[in-house]
XYZ file of C-alpha atoms in Angstrom:
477
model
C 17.620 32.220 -2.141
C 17.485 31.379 -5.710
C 16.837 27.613 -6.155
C 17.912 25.679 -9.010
C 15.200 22.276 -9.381
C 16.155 19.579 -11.751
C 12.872 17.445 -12.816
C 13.991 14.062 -14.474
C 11.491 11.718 -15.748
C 11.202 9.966 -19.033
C 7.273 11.076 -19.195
C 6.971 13.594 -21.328
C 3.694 15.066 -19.641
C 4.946 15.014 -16.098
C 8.216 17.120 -17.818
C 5.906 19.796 -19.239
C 3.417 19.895 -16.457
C 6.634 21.026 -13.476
C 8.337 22.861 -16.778
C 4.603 25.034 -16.738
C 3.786 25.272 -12.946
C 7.430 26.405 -12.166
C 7.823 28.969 -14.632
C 4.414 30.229 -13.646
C 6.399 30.332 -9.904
C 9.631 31.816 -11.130
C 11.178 28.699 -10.382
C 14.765 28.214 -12.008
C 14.234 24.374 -13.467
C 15.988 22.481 -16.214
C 14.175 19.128 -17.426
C 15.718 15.799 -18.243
C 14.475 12.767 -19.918
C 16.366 10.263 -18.216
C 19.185 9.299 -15.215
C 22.327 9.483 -17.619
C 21.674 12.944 -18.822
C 20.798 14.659 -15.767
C 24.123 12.798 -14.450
C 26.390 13.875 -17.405
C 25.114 17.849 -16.323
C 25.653 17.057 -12.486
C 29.533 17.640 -13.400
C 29.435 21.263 -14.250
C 26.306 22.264 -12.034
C 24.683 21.299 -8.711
C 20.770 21.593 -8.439
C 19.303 22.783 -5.065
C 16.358 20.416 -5.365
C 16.064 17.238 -7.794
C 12.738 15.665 -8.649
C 12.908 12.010 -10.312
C 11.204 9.400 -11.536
C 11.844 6.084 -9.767
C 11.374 3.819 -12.794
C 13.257 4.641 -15.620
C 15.146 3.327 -18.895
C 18.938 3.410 -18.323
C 19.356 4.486 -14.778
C 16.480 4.600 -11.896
C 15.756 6.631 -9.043
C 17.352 5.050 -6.296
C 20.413 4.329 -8.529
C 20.557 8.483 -9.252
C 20.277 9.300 -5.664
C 23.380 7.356 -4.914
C 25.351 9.002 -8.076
C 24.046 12.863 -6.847
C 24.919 12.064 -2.976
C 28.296 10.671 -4.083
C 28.425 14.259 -5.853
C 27.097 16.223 -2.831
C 24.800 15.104 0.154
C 23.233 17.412 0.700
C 20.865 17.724 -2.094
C 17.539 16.589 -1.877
C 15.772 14.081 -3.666
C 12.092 14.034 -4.073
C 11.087 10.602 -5.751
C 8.039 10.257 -7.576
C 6.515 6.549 -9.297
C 3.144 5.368 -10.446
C 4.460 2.452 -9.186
C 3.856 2.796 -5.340
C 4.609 -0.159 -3.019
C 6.367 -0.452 0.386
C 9.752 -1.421 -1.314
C 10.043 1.972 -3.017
C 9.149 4.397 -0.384
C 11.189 2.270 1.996
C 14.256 2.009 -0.667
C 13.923 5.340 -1.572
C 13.855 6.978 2.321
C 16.855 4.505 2.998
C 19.019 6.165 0.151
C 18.469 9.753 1.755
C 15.069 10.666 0.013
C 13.828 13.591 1.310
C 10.076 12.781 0.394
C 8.252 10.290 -1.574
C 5.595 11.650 -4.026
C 3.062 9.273 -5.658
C 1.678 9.192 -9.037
C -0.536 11.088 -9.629
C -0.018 13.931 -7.515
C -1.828 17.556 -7.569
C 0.993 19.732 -8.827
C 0.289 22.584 -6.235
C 1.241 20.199 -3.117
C 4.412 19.435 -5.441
C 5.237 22.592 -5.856
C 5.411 23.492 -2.032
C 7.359 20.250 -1.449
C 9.823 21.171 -3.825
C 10.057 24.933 -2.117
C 10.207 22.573 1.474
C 13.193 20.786 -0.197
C 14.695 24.014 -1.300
C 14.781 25.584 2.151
C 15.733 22.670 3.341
C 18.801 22.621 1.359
C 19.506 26.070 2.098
C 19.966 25.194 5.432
C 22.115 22.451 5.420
C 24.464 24.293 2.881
C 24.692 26.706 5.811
C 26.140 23.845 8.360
C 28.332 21.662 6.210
C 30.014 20.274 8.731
C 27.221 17.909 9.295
C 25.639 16.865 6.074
C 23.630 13.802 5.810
C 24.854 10.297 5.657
C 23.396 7.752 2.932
C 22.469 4.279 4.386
C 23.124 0.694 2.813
C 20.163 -0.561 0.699
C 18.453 -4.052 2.404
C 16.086 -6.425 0.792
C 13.056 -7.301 3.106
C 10.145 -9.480 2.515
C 6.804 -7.082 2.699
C 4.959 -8.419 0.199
C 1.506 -8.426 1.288
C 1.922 -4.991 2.557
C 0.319 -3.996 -0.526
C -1.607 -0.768 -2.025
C -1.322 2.297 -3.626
C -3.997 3.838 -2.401
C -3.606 7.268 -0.212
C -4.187 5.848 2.732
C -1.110 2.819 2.128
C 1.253 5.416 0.185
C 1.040 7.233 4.323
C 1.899 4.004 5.827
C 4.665 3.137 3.683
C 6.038 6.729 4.591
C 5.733 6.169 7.869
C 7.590 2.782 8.004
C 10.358 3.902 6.091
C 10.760 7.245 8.340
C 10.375 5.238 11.377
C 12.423 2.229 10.646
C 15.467 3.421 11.664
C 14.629 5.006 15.080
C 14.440 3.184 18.303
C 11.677 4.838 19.752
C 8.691 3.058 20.719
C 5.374 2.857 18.271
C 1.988 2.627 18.026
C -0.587 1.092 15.667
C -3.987 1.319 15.508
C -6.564 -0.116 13.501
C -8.949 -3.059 12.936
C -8.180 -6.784 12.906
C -6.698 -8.037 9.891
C -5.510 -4.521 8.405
C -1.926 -5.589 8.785
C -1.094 -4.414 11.630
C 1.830 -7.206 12.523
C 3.411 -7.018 8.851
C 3.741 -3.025 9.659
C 5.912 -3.955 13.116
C 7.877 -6.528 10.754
C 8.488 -4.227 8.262
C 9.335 -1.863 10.301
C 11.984 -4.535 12.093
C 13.507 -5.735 8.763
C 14.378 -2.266 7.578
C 16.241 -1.263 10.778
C 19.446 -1.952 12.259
C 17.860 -4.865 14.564
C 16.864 -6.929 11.781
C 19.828 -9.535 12.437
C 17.761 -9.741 16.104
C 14.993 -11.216 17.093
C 11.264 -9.892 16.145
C 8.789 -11.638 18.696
C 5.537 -11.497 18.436
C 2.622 -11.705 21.571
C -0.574 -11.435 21.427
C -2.237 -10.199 24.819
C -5.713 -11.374 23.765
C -4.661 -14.870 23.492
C -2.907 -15.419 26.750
C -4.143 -15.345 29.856
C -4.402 -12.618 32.551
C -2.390 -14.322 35.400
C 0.540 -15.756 33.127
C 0.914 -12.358 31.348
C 3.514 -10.630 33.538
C 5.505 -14.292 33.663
C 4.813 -13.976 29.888
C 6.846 -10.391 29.201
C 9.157 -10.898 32.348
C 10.110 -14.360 32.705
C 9.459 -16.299 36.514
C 12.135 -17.372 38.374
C 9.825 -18.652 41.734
C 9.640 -21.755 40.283
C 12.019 -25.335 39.550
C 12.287 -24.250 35.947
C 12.930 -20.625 35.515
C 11.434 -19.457 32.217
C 12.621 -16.047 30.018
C 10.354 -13.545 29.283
C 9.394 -11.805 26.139
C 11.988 -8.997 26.978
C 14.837 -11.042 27.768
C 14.394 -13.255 24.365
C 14.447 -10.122 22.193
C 17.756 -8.702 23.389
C 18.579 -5.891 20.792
C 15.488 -6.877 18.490
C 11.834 -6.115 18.370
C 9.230 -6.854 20.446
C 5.734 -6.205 18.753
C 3.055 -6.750 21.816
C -0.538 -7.134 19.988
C -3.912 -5.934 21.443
C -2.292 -4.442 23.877
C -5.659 -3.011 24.778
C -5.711 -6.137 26.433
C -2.891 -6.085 28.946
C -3.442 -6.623 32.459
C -2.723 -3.570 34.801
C 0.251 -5.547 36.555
C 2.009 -5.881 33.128
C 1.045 -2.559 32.549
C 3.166 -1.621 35.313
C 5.897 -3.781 34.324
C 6.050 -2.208 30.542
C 5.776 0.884 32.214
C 9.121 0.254 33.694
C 10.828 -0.619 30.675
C 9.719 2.099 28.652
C 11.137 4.351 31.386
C 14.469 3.197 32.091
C 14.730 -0.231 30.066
C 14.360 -2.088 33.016
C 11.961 -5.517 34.224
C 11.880 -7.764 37.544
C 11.337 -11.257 36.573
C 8.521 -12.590 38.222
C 9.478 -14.148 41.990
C 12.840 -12.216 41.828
C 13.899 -8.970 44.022
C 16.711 -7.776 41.274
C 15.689 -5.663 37.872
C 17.392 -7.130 34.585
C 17.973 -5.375 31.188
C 16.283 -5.030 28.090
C 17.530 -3.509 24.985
C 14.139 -4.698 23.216
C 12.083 -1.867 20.927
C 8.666 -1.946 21.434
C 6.236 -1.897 19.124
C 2.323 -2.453 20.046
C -0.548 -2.549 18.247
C -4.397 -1.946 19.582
C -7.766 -2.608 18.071
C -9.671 -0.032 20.752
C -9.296 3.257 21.524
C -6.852 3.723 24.602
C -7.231 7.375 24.989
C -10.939 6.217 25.903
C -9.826 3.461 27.967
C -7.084 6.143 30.022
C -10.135 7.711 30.801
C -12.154 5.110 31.841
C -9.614 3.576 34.155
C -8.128 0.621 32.566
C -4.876 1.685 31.053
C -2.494 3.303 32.648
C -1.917 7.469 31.135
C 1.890 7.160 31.700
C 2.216 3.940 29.862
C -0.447 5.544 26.917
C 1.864 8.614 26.486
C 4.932 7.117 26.251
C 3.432 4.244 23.961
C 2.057 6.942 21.471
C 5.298 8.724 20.731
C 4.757 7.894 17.017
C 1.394 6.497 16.408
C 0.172 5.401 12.774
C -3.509 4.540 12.193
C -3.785 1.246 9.582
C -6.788 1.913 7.387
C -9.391 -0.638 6.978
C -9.913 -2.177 3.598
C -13.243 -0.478 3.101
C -11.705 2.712 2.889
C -8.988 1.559 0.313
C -11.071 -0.613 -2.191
C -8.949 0.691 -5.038
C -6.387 -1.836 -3.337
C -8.531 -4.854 -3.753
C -7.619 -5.719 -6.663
C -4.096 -6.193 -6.393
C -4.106 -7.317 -3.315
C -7.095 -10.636 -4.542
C -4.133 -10.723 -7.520
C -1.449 -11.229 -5.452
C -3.405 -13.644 -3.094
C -4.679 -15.696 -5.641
C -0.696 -16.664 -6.313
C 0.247 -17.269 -3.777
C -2.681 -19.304 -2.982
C -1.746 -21.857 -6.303
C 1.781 -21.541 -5.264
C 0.925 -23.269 -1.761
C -1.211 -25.318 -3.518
C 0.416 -26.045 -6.769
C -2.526 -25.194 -8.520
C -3.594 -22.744 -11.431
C -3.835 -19.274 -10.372
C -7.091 -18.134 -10.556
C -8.688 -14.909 -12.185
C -11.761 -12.810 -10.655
C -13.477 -11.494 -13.613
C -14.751 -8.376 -14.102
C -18.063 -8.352 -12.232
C -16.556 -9.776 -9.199
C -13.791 -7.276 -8.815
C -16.134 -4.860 -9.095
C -18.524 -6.722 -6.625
C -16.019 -6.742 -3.940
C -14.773 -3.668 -3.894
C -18.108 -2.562 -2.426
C -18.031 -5.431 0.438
C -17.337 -4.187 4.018
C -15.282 -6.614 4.801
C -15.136 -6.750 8.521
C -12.078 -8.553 8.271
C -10.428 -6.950 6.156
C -7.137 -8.260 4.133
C -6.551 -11.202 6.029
C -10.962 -11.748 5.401
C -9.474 -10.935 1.592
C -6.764 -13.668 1.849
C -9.006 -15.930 3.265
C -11.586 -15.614 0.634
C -8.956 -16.275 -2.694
C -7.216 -19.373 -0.710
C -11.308 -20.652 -0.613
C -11.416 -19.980 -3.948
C -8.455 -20.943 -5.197
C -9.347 -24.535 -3.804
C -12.893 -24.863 -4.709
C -13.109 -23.221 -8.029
C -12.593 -26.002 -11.052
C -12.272 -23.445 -14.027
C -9.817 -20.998 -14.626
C -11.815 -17.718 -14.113
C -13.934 -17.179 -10.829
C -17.444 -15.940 -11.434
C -20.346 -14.541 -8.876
C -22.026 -17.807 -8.449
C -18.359 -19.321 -6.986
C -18.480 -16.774 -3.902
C -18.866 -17.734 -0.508
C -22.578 -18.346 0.754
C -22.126 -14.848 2.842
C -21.563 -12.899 -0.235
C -23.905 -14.221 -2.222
C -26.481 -13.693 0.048
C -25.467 -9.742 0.610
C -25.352 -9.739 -3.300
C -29.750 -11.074 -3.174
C -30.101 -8.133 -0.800
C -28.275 -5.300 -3.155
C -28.974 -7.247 -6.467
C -28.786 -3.754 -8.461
C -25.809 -1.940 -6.372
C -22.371 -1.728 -8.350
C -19.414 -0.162 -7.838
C -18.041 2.945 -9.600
C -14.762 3.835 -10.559
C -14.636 6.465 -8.313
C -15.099 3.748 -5.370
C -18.512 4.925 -4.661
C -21.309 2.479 -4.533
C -24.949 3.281 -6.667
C -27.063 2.063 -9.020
C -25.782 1.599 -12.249
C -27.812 4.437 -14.407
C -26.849 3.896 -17.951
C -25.335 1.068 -20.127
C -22.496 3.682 -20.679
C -22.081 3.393 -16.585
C -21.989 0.102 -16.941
C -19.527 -0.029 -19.477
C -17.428 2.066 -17.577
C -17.711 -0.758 -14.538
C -16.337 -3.305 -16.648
C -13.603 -1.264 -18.021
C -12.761 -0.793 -14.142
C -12.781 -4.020 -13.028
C -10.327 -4.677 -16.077
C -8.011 -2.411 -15.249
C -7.825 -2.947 -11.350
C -7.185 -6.384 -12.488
C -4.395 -4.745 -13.702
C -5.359 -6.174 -17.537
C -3.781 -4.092 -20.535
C -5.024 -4.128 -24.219
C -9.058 -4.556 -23.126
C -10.405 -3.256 -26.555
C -9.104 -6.132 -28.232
C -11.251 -8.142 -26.026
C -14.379 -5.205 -25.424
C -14.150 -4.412 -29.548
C -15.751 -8.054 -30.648
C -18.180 -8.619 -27.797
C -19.710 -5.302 -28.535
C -19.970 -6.165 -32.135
C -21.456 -9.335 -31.430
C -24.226 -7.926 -29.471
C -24.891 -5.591 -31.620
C -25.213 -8.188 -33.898
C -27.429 -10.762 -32.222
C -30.099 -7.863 -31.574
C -30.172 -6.268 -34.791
C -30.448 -10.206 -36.175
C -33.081 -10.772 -33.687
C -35.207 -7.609 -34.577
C -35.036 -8.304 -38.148
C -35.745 -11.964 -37.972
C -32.737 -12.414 -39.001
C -32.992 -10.633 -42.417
C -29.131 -9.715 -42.809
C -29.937 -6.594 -45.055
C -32.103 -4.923 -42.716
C -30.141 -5.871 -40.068
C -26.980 -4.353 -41.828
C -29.046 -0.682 -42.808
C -30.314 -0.570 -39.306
C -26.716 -1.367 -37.738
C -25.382 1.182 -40.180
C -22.882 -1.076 -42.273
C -22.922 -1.948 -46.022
C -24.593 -5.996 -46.245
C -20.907 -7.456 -47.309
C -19.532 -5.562 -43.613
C -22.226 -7.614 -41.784
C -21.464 -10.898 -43.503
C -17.765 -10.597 -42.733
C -18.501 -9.585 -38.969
C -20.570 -12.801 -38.799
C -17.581 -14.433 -40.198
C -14.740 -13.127 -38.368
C -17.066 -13.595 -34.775
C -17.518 -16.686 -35.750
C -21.246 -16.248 -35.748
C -23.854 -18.956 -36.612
C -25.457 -18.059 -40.258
């Protein structure tokens, strides 16, 4: 096996970091700087392995995979973007992607996926008779399902890999880590999202109706449908399952076995076609153990299983997420969107937040409504976070996540730069470039009394630079 890999991307760095690490592998490659030229060579030769950028002048990714499938199925398509959201990876696995790679990425581990993709190939050239079939692209709504972090990049694999199975799911993680917009997401981008997607939450109902609630009564002189008769050929997403009584336990049991249920009061099972999908905050394997969930009903629950990380362990993602929150916050309220400066991006991306995004949410609708002036400083937090703030007054966040005291004015430099840029703000030296200067300034006027001379030989600059900075900063005389 002698693979051919095609590397398309209109970055010229990413181009001669695979053109380097390939040839250093023996790895036959030929590199292309965009969609249409990579396309124009697909009608003379057929790579064994492509690797593409998703956003590109001309034509993109998802486009390309299309174009090279219409060409020949069976060659995989690793997609790689610095711009990593649920819509990609799901988009992207939809069209036949065989994996979804991340910017930035360590160029061994992409490497051995694109040797994974080239035996992979190999093999299905060797059983043509069944190559794969590309699906229909779908828009879904999944916006808050936000991050590029790691931890999110895994879920959104997961949801796009899993999306178009039937079998049934769990999710664990914390409240308010999203675990409901993963079971919606999931439903939108599968073949039951023309069906219902119900939604129950075991901790809010109580233990006696619970059974009635899943199975619908019929002992009574008006029958009501349960949970798995209303989602007929949809999705039903049971939350806190953790929760669930052992009698509808028994009864889920029984559907996850042979898609049965007996409505409450009657002698005769009834169908279900529902998918479940459920969703705990505790541990189950502890509680299988301890009695008070039944093993069957675990094992068959945790077919697929997908952790939801809490948003202390993705920080890098608060940032867009407060962005995107703030919107939609002045949308609801037809309001100005808000900005968190600098220091308070920073700030809270060292919180704990106990609740997590939906604690995240909460916070920028607060402040979205309570804030008069455009840009939302320390002092307009919450009385909880200020108060955590009097208790670490000196602890900061690095850019690395980590949280220290700030050591040097450089480090603290750096902080603001950070908070900039997970504010997602471009072109900061125009803005960093005249505050510097002006505090340079102010100091070197202070020292000297203001003598404008001195000040200018100690600041290093000729006495006609000085008076134009003052000028130009618009600077007192």
């Amino acid at each position: 096996m002698d693979p051919l890999i095609w590397v398309i991307d209109d970055d010229s760095s990413i181009r001669f970091v695979f053109d380097r690490a390939l040839e250093v592998n023996s790895i036959k490659h030929q590199l292309f700087a965009d969609g249409e030229s990579a396309l124009a060579a697909l009608e003379t030769t057929v790579p064994d392995v492509i690797v593409s950028d998703i956003k590109m002048p001309g034509i993109d990714g998802i486009s390309l995979i299309d174009r090279v499938h219409a060409k020949d199925p069976t060659v995989p398509v690793i997609i790689m973007t610095a711009h990593s959201d649920l819509t990609a990876a799901v988009d992207s696995y939809e069209k036949g992607t065989f994996e979804y790679l991340p910017k930035p990425f360590d160029i061994e581990q992409a490497i051995s996926l694109v040797r994974r993709a080239a035996v992979h190939h190999f093999n299905l050239v060797r059983r043509r008779d069944a190559p794969p079939v590309t699906e229909e692209l779908h828009e879904s709504g999944d916006a808050e399902i936000i991050g590029k972090s790691p931890a999110m990049q895994e879920v959104f694999k997961f949801i796009g890999r899993v999306s178009r199975t039937d079998v049934p799911v769990l999710i664990h993680g914390e409240t308010g880590t999203g675990r409901e917009l993963v079971a919606i997401a999931m439903h939108n981008h599968s073949e039951r999202r023309e069906k219902p997607f119900i939604s129950i939450n075991m901790s809010s109902i109580p233990q006696d109706m619970a059974e009635a609630e899943l199975c619908g009564r019929v002992d009574e002189e008006t029958p009501t449908e349960g949970a798995f008769h209303r989602c007929q050929g949809g999705t039903l997403f049971i939350n806190e399952i953790c929760d669930m009584p052992m009698g509808a336990q028994t009864r889920l049991l029984q559907v996850l076995q042979n898609g049965e249920y007996v409505p409450v009061g009657a002698s005769l099972p009834e169908k279900t076609t529902a998918r479940i999908v459920a969703a705990t905050s505790r541990d189950l394997e502890q509680m299988v153990k301890d009695g008070t969930f039944i093993s069957d009903l675990f094992y068959r629950l945790n077919v697929i299983h997908i952790n939801m990380p809490p948003l202390r362990d993705r920080n890098n993602d608060i940032p867009m997420l407060a962005k995107h929150f703030l919107t939609q916050s002045a949308l609801e309220t037809g309001s100005e969107t808000k900005k968190l400066t600098s220091e308070v991006l920073v700030f809270l991306c060292r919180q704990p937040w106990p609740g997590n995004v939906r604690q995240l949410k909460n916070l920028c609708k607060y402040l979205t409504i309570m804030v008069t002036g455009r840009d939302i400083q320390l002092s307009d937090l919450p009385t909880e976070f200020l108060q955590d703030r009097a208790a670490h007054p000196q602890i900061t966040t690095s850019i690395t996540g980590s949280s220290r005291e700030p050591t040097s004015w450089q480090e603290q430099l750096r902080n603001w730069v950070d908070g900039r840029l997970r504010a997602g703000e471009t072109d900061i030296l125009s803005e960093a470039t005249p505050e510097f200067e002006r505090v340079m300034l102010e100091a070197a006027l202070a020292f000297t009394s203001n003598h404008k001379q001195e000040a200018a030989r100690l600041l290093g600059w000729g006495r006609n630079t000085l008076t134009r900075k003052i000028k130009e900063l618009h600077m007192s005389n």
